[in-house]
mmCIF file of C-alpha atoms in Angstrom:
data_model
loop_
_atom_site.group_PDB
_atom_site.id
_atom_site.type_symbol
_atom_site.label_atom_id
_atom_site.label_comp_id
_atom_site.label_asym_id
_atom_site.label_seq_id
_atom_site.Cartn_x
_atom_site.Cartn_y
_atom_site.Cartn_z
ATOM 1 C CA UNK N 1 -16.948 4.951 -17.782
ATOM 2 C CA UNK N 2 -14.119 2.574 -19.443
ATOM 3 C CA UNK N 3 -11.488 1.180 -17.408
ATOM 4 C CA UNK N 4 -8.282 -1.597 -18.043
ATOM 5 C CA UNK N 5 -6.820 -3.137 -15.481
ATOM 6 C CA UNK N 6 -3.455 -4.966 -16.035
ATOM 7 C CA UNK N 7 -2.737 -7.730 -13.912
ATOM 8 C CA UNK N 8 -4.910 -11.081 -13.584
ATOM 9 C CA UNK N 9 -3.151 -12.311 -9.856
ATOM 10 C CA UNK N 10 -4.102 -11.963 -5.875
ATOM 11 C CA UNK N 11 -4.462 -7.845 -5.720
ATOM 12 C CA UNK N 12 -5.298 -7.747 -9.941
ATOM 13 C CA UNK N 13 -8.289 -10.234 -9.081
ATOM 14 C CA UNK N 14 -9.415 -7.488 -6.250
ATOM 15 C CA UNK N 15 -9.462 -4.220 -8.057
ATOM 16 C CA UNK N 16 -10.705 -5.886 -11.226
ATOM 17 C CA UNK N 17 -13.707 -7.303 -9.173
ATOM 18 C CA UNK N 18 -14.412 -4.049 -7.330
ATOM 19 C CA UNK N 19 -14.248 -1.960 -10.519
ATOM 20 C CA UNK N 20 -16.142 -3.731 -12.541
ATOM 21 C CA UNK N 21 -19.032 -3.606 -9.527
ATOM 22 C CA UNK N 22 -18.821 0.192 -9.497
ATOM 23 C CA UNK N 23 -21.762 1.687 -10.272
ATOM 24 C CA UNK N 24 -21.959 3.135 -14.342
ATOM 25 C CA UNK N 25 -18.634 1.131 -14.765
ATOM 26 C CA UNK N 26 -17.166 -1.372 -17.580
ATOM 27 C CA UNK N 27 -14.582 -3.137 -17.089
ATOM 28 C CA UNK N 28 -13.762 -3.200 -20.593
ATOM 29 C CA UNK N 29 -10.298 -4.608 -20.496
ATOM 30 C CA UNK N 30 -8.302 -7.150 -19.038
ATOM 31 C CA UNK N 31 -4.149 -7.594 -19.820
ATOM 32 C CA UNK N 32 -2.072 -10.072 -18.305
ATOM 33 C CA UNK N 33 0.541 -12.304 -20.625
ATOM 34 C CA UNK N 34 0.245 -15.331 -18.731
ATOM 35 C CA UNK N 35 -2.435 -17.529 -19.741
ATOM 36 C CA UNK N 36 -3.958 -19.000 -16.784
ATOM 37 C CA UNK N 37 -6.733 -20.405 -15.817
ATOM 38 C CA UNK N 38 -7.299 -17.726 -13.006
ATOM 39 C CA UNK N 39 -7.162 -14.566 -15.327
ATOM 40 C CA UNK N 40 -9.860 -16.736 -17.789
ATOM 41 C CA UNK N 41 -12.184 -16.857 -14.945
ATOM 42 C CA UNK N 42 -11.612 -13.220 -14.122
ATOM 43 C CA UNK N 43 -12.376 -12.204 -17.095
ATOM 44 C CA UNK N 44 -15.566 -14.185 -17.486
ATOM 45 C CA UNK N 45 -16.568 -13.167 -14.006
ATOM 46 C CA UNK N 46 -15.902 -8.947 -14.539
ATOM 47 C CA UNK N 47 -17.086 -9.061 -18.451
ATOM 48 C CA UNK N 48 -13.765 -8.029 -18.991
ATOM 49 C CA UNK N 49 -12.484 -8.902 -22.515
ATOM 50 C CA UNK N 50 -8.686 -10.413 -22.585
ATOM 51 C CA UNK N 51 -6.295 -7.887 -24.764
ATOM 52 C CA UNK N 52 -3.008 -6.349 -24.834
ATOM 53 C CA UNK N 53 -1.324 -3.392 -23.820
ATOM 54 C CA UNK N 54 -1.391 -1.546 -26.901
ATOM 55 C CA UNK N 55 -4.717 -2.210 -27.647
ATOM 56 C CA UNK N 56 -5.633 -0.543 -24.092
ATOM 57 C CA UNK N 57 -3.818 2.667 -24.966
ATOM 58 C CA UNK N 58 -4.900 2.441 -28.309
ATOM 59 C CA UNK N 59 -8.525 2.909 -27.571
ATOM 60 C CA UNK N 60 -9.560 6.427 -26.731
ATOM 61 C CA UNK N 61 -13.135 4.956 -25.308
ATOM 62 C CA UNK N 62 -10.933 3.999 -22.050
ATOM 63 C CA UNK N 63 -11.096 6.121 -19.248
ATOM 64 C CA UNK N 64 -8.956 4.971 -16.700
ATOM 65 C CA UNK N 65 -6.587 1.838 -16.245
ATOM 66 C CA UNK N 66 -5.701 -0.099 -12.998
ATOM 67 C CA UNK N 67 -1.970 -1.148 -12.500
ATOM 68 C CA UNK N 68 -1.615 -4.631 -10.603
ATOM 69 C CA UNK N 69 0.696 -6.094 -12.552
ATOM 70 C CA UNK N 70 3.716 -7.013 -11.386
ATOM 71 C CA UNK N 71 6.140 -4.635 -9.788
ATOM 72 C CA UNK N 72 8.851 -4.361 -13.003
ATOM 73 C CA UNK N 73 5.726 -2.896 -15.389
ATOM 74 C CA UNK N 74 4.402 -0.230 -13.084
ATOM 75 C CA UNK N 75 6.892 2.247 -14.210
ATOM 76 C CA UNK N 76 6.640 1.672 -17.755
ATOM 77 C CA UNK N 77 2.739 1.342 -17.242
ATOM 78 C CA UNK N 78 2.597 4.726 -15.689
ATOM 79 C CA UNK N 79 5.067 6.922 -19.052
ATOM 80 C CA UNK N 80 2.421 4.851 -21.529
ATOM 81 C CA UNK N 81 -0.468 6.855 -19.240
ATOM 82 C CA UNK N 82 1.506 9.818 -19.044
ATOM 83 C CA UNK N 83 1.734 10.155 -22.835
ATOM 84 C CA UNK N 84 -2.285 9.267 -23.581
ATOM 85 C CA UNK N 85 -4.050 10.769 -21.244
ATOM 86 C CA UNK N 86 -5.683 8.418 -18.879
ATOM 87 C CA UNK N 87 -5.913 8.013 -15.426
ATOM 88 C CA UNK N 88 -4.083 6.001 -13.439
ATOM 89 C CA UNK N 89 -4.703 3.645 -10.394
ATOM 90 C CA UNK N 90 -1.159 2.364 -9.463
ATOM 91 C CA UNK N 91 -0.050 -0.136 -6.898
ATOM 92 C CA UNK N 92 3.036 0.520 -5.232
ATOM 93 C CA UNK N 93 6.298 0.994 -5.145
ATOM 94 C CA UNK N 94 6.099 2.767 -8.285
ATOM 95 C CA UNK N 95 9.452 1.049 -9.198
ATOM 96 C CA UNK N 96 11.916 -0.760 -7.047
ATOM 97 C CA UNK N 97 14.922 1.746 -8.860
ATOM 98 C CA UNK N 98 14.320 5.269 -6.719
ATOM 99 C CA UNK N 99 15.782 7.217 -9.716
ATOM 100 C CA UNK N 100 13.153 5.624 -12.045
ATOM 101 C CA UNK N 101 10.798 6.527 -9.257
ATOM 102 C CA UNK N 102 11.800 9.875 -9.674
ATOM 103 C CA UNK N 103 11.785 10.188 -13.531
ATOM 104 C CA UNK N 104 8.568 8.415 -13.530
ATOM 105 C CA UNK N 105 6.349 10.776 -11.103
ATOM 106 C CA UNK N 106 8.163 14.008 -12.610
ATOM 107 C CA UNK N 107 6.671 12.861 -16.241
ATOM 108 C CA UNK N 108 2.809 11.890 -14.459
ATOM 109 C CA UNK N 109 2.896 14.785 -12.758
ATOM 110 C CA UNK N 110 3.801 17.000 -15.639
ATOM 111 C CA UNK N 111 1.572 15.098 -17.892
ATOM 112 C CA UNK N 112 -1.262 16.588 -15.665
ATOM 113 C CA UNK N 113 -3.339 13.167 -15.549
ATOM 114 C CA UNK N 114 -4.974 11.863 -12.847
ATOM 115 C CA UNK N 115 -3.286 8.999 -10.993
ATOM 116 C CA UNK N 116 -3.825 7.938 -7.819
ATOM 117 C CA UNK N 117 -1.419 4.939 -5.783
ATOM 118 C CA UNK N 118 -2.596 1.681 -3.854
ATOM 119 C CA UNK N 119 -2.584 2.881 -0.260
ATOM 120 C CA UNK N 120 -5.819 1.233 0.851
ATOM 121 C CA UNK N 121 -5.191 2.025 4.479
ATOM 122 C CA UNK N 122 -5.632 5.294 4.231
ATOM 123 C CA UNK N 123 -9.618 4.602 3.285
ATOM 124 C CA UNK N 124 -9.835 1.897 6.089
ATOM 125 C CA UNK N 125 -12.595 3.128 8.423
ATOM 126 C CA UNK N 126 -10.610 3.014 11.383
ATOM 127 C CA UNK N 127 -7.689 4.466 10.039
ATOM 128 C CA UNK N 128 -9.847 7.424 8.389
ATOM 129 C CA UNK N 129 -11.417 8.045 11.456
ATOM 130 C CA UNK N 130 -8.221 8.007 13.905
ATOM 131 C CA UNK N 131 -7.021 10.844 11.451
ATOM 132 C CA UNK N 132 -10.217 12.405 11.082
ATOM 133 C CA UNK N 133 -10.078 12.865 15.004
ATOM 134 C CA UNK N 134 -6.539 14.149 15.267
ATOM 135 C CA UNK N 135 -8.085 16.732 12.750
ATOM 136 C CA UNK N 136 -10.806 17.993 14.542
ATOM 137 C CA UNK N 137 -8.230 19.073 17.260
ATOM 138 C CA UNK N 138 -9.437 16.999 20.297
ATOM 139 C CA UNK N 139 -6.950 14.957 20.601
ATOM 140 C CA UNK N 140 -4.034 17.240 20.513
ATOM 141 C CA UNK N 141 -1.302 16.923 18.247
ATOM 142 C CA UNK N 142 0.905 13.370 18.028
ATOM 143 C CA UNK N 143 3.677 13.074 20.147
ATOM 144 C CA UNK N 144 4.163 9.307 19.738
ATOM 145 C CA UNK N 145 3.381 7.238 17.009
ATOM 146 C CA UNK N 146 3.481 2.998 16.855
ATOM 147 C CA UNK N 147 2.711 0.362 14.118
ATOM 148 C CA UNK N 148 2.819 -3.237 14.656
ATOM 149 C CA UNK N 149 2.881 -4.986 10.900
ATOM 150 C CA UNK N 150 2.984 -8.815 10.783
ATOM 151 C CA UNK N 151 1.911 -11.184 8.364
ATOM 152 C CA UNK N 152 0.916 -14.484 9.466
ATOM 153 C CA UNK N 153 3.366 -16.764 7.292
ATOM 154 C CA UNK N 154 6.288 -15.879 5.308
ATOM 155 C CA UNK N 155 5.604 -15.867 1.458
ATOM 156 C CA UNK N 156 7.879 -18.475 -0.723
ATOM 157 C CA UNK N 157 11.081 -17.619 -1.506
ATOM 158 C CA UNK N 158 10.335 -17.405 -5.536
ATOM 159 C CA UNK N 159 8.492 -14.076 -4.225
ATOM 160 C CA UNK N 160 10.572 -12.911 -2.498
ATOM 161 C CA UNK N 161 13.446 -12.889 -4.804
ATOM 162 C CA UNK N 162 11.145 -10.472 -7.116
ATOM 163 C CA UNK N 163 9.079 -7.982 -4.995
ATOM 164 C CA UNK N 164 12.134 -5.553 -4.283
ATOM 165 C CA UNK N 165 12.567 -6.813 -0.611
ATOM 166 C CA UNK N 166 10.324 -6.433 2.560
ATOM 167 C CA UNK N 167 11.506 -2.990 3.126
ATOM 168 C CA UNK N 168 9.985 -2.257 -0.425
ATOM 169 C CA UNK N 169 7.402 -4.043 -0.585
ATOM 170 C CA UNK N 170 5.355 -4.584 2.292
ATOM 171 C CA UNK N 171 6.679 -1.715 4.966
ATOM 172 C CA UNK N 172 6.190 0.824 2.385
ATOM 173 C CA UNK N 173 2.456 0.620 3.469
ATOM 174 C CA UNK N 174 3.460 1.441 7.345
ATOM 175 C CA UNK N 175 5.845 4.407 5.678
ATOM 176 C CA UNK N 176 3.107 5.976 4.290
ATOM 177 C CA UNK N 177 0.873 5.678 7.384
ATOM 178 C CA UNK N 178 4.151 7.637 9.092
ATOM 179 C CA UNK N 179 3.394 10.036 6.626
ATOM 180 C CA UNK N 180 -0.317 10.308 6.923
ATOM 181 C CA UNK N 181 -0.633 10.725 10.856
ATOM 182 C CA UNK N 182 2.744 12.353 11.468
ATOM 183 C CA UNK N 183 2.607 15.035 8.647
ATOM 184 C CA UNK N 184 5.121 16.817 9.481
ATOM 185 C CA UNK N 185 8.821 16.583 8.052
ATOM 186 C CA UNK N 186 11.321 13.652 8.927
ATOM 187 C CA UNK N 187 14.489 14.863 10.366
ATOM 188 C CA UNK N 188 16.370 11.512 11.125
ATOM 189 C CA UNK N 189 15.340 7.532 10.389
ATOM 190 C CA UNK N 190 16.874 4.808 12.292
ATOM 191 C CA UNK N 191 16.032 1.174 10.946
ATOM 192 C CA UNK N 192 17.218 -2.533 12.454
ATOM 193 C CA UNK N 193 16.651 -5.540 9.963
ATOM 194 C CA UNK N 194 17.526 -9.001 10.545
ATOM 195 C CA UNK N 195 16.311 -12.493 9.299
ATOM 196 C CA UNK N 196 14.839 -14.493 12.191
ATOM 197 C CA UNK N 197 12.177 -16.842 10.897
ATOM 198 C CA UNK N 198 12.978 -18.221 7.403
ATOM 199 C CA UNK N 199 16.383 -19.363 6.134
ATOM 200 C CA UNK N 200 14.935 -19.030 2.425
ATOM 201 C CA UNK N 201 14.373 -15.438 2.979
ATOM 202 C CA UNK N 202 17.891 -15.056 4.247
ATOM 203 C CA UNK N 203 18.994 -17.218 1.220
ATOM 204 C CA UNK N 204 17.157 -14.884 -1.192
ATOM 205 C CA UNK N 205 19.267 -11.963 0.318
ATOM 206 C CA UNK N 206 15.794 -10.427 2.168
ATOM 207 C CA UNK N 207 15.337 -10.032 5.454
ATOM 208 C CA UNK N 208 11.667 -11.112 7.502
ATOM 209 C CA UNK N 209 12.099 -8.700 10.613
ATOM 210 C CA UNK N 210 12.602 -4.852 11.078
ATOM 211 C CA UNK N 211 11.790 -2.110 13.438
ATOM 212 C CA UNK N 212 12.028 1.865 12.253
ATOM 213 C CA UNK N 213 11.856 4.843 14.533
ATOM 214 C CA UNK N 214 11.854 8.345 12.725
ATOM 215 C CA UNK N 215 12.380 11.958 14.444
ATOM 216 C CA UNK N 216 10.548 14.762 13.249
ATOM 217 C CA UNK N 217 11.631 18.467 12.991
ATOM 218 C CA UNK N 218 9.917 19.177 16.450
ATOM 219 C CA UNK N 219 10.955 15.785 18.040
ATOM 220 C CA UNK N 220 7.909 13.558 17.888
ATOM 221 C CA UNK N 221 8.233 10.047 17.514
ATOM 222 C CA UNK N 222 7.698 7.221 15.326
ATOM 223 C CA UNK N 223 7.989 3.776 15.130
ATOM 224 C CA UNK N 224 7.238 0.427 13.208
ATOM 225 C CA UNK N 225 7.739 -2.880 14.306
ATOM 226 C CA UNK N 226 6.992 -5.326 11.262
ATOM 227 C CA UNK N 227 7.529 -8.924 10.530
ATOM 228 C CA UNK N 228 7.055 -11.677 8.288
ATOM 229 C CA UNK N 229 5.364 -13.941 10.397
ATOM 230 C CA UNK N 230 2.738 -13.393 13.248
ATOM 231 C CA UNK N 231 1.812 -16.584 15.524
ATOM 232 C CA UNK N 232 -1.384 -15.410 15.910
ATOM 233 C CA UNK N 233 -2.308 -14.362 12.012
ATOM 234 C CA UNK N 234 -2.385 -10.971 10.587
ATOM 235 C CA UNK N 235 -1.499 -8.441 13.227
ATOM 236 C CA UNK N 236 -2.540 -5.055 11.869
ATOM 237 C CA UNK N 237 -2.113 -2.737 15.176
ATOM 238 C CA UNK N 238 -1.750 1.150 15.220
ATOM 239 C CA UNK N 239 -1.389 3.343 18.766
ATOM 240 C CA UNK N 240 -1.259 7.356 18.814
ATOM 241 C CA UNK N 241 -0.158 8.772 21.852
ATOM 242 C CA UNK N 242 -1.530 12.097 21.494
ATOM 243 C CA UNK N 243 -1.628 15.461 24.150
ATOM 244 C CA UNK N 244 -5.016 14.516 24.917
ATOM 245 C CA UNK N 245 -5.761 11.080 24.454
ATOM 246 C CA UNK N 246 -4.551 7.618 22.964
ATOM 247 C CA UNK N 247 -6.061 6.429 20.240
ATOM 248 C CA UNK N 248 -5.993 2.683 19.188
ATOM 249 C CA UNK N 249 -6.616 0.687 16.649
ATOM 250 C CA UNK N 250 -6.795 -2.941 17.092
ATOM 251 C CA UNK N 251 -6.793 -6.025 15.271
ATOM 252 C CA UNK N 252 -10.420 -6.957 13.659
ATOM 253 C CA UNK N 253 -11.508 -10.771 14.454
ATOM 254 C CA UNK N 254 -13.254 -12.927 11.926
ATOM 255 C CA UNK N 255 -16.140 -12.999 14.659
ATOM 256 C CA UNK N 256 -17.790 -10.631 16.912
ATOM 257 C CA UNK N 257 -18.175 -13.158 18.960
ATOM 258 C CA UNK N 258 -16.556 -13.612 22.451
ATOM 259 C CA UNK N 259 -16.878 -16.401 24.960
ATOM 260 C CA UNK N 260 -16.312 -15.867 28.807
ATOM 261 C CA UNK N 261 -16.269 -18.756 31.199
ATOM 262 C CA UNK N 262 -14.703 -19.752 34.619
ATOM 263 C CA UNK N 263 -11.803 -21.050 32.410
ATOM 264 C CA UNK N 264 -11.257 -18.282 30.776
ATOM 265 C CA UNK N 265 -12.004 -15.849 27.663
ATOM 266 C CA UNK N 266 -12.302 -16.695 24.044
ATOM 267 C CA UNK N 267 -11.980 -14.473 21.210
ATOM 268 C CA UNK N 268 -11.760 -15.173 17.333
ATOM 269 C CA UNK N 269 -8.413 -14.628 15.624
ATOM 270 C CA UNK N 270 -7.466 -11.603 13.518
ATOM 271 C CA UNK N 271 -8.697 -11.815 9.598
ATOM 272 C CA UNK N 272 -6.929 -14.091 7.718
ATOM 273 C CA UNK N 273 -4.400 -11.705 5.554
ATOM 274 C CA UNK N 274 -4.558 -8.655 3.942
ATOM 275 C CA UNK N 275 -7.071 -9.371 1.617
ATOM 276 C CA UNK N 276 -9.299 -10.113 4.084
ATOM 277 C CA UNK N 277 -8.830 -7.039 6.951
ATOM 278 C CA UNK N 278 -9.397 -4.095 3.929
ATOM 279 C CA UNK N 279 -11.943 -6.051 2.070
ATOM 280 C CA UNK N 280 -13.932 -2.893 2.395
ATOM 281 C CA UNK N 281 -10.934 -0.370 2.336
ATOM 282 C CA UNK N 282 -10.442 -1.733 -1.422
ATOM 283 C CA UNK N 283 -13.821 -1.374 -2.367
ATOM 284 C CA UNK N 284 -13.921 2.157 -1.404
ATOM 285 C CA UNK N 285 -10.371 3.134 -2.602
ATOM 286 C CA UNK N 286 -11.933 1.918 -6.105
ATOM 287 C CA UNK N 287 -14.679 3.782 -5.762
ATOM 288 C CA UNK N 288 -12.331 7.083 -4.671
ATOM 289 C CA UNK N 289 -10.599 5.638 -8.196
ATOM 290 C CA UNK N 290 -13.496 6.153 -10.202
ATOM 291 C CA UNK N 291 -15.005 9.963 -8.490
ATOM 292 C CA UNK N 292 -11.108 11.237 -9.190
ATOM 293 C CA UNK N 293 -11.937 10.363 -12.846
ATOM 294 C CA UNK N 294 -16.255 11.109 -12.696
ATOM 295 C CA UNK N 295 -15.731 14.252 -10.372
ATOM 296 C CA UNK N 296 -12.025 15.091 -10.134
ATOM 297 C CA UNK N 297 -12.565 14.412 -6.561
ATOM 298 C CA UNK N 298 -8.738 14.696 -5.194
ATOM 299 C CA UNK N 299 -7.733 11.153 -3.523
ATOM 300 C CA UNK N 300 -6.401 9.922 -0.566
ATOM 301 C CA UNK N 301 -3.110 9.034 -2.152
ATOM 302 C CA UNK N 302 -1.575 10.550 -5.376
ATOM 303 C CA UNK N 303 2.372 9.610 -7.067
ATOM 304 C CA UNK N 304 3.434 12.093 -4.941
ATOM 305 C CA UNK N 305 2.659 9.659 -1.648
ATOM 306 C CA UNK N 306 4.155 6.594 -3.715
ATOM 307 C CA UNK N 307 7.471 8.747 -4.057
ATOM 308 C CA UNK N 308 7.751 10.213 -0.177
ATOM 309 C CA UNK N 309 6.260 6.708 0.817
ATOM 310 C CA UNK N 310 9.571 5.038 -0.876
ATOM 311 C CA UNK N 311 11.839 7.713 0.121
ATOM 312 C CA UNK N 312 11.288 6.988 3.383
ATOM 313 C CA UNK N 313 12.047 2.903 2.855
ATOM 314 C CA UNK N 314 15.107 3.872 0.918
ATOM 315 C CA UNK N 315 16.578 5.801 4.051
ATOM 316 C CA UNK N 316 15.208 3.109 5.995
ATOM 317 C CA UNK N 317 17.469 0.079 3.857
ATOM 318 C CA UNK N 318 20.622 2.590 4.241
ATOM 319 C CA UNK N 319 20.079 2.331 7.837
ATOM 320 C CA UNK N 320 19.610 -1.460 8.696
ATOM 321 C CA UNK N 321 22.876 -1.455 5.976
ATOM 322 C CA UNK N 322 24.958 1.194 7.578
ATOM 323 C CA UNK N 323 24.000 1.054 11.291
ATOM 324 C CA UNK N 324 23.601 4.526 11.428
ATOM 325 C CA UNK N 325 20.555 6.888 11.670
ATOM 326 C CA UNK N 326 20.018 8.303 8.436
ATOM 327 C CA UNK N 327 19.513 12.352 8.731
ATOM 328 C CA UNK N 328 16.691 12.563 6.286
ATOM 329 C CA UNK N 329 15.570 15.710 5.136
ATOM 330 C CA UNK N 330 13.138 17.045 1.977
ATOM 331 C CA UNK N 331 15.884 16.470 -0.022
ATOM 332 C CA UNK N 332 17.641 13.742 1.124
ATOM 333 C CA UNK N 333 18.047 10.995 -2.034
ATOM 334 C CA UNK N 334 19.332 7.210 -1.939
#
């Protein structure tokens, strides 16, 4: 198996590197414009040779292609797919214009191609088997649902001004995790949104803190709490209050190790970032990537998720604009 991956950066450098280790898999193709250093030493590390876009969709001999480009080419990425056949691994948002969205998954999904989007928490182990659980019946169904989603610095302002906001960008994620334990239809979203932490966020027009709480049909709960900044690194936090039980899932330390003395207990801080906390939630969302194409194995996440996932965040922004709960329905549009 062939694959391309567009996009030499942070989360381009991850799926690249996990592809290419996937068993019976070449990454044959690498495309990113800017000439950098970094994308060089991708490419030497993953065999990958350096090319263009319309070489990659040129060449029948590719299977599949990965989408980590930046956020303004996913869209286009995706109609070039569409029209020649190959699978598609997309970050997300799909596009940070909701009609485009629209257009955009109503061509993929017509086109009949595989494509699957970048929600790597949904093959995190603990997340998998929280759901898995609530599946078996045991716990009972959801009544309440809480996220706590904090990075542990703000990112520069020059990224900010270009990732579509933090309601776009980065609570998208918690959306679709809504989505994935909840499953069951949204009735109303109420969302607060303020700028607390970093004047150059405010200056950019973003905000760096939020909180969300969503109604379903039947009256069960929701909520996310998420900001740009946690004190004590990436805080990653999930509870389920369920008719049998609570489930939890906590933070995961750099160390297993714990020290307990008459002063006191000692535990290692969360993972550094992202990166770090679904190192092995990437690897196997690749590898979910690559049995959709080998197997036709249905993933985790399809365009379908990106498209409810942003849906959501869109009623979410009118909100924390507004000041009103939005009453959000299956057909409710920005």
């Amino acid at each position: 198996m062939k694959l391309a991956c567009f996009g030499a950066g942070r989360i381009g450098g991850v799926h690249a590197r996990n592809a290419a280790a996937q068993q019976g898999v070449t990454l044959a193709a690498l495309v990113d414009p800017i000439d950098t250093p970094q994308r060089a030493a991708l490419a030497a590390e993953t065999g990958a040779k350096i090319t263009s876009t319309e070489e990659v969709f040129a060449d029948a001999s590719i299977d599949g292609i990965i989408i980590a480009s930046s956020t303004n080419s996913h869209a286009g990425l995706l109609e070039q797919a569409a029209d020649s056949g190959k699978a598609v691994f997309c970050e997300k948002p799909i596009s940070l214009d909701f009609a485009l969205t629209a257009a955009v998954v109503e061509k993929v999904e017509a086109s009949g191609i595989p494509c699957m989007l970048g929600f790597q928490r949904r093959y995190d182990a603990s997340f998998l088997a929280a759901r898995q659980r609530i599946d078996s019946g045991v716990t009972g169904p959801i009544e309440q649902l809480s996220m706590w989603s904090r990075d542990p610095s703000p990112p520069p302002r020059s990224y900010v001004e270009t990732s579509g906001g933090m309601f776009r960008d980065s609570t998208i994620h918690d959306a679709d995790m809504l989505r994935f334990f909840l499953r069951e239809e949204i009735a109303s979203v109420y969302a607060v949104g303020a700028c607390l932490i970093s004047p150059e966020i405010g200056a950019a027009g973003d905000i760096d803190s939020l909180m969300i709480t969503v109604t379903t049909v039947s009256g069960r709960q929701g909520q996310i709490t998420a900001c740009r900044r946690g004190p004590m690194g990436y805080d990653q936090r999930l509870e389920a209050l369920c008719a049998n039980e609570v489930l939890t899932i906590g933070n995961q330390p750099q160390s297993m190790l714990s020290v307990a003395s008459p002063a006191g207990a000692l535990q290692a801080a969360p993972e550094n970032y992202f990166i770090e906390r679904f190192a092995q939630a990437y690897r196997d969302e690749m590898a979910a990537f690559v049995a959709m194409i080998r197997d036709g194995t249905a993933p985790l996440a399809g365009i379908r998720d990106g498209y409810e996932a942003q849906r959501l965040v869109e009623a979410a922004i009118v909100s924390a604009k507004t000041g009103q709960p939005v009453q959000f329905g299956a057909d409710w549009r920005p």
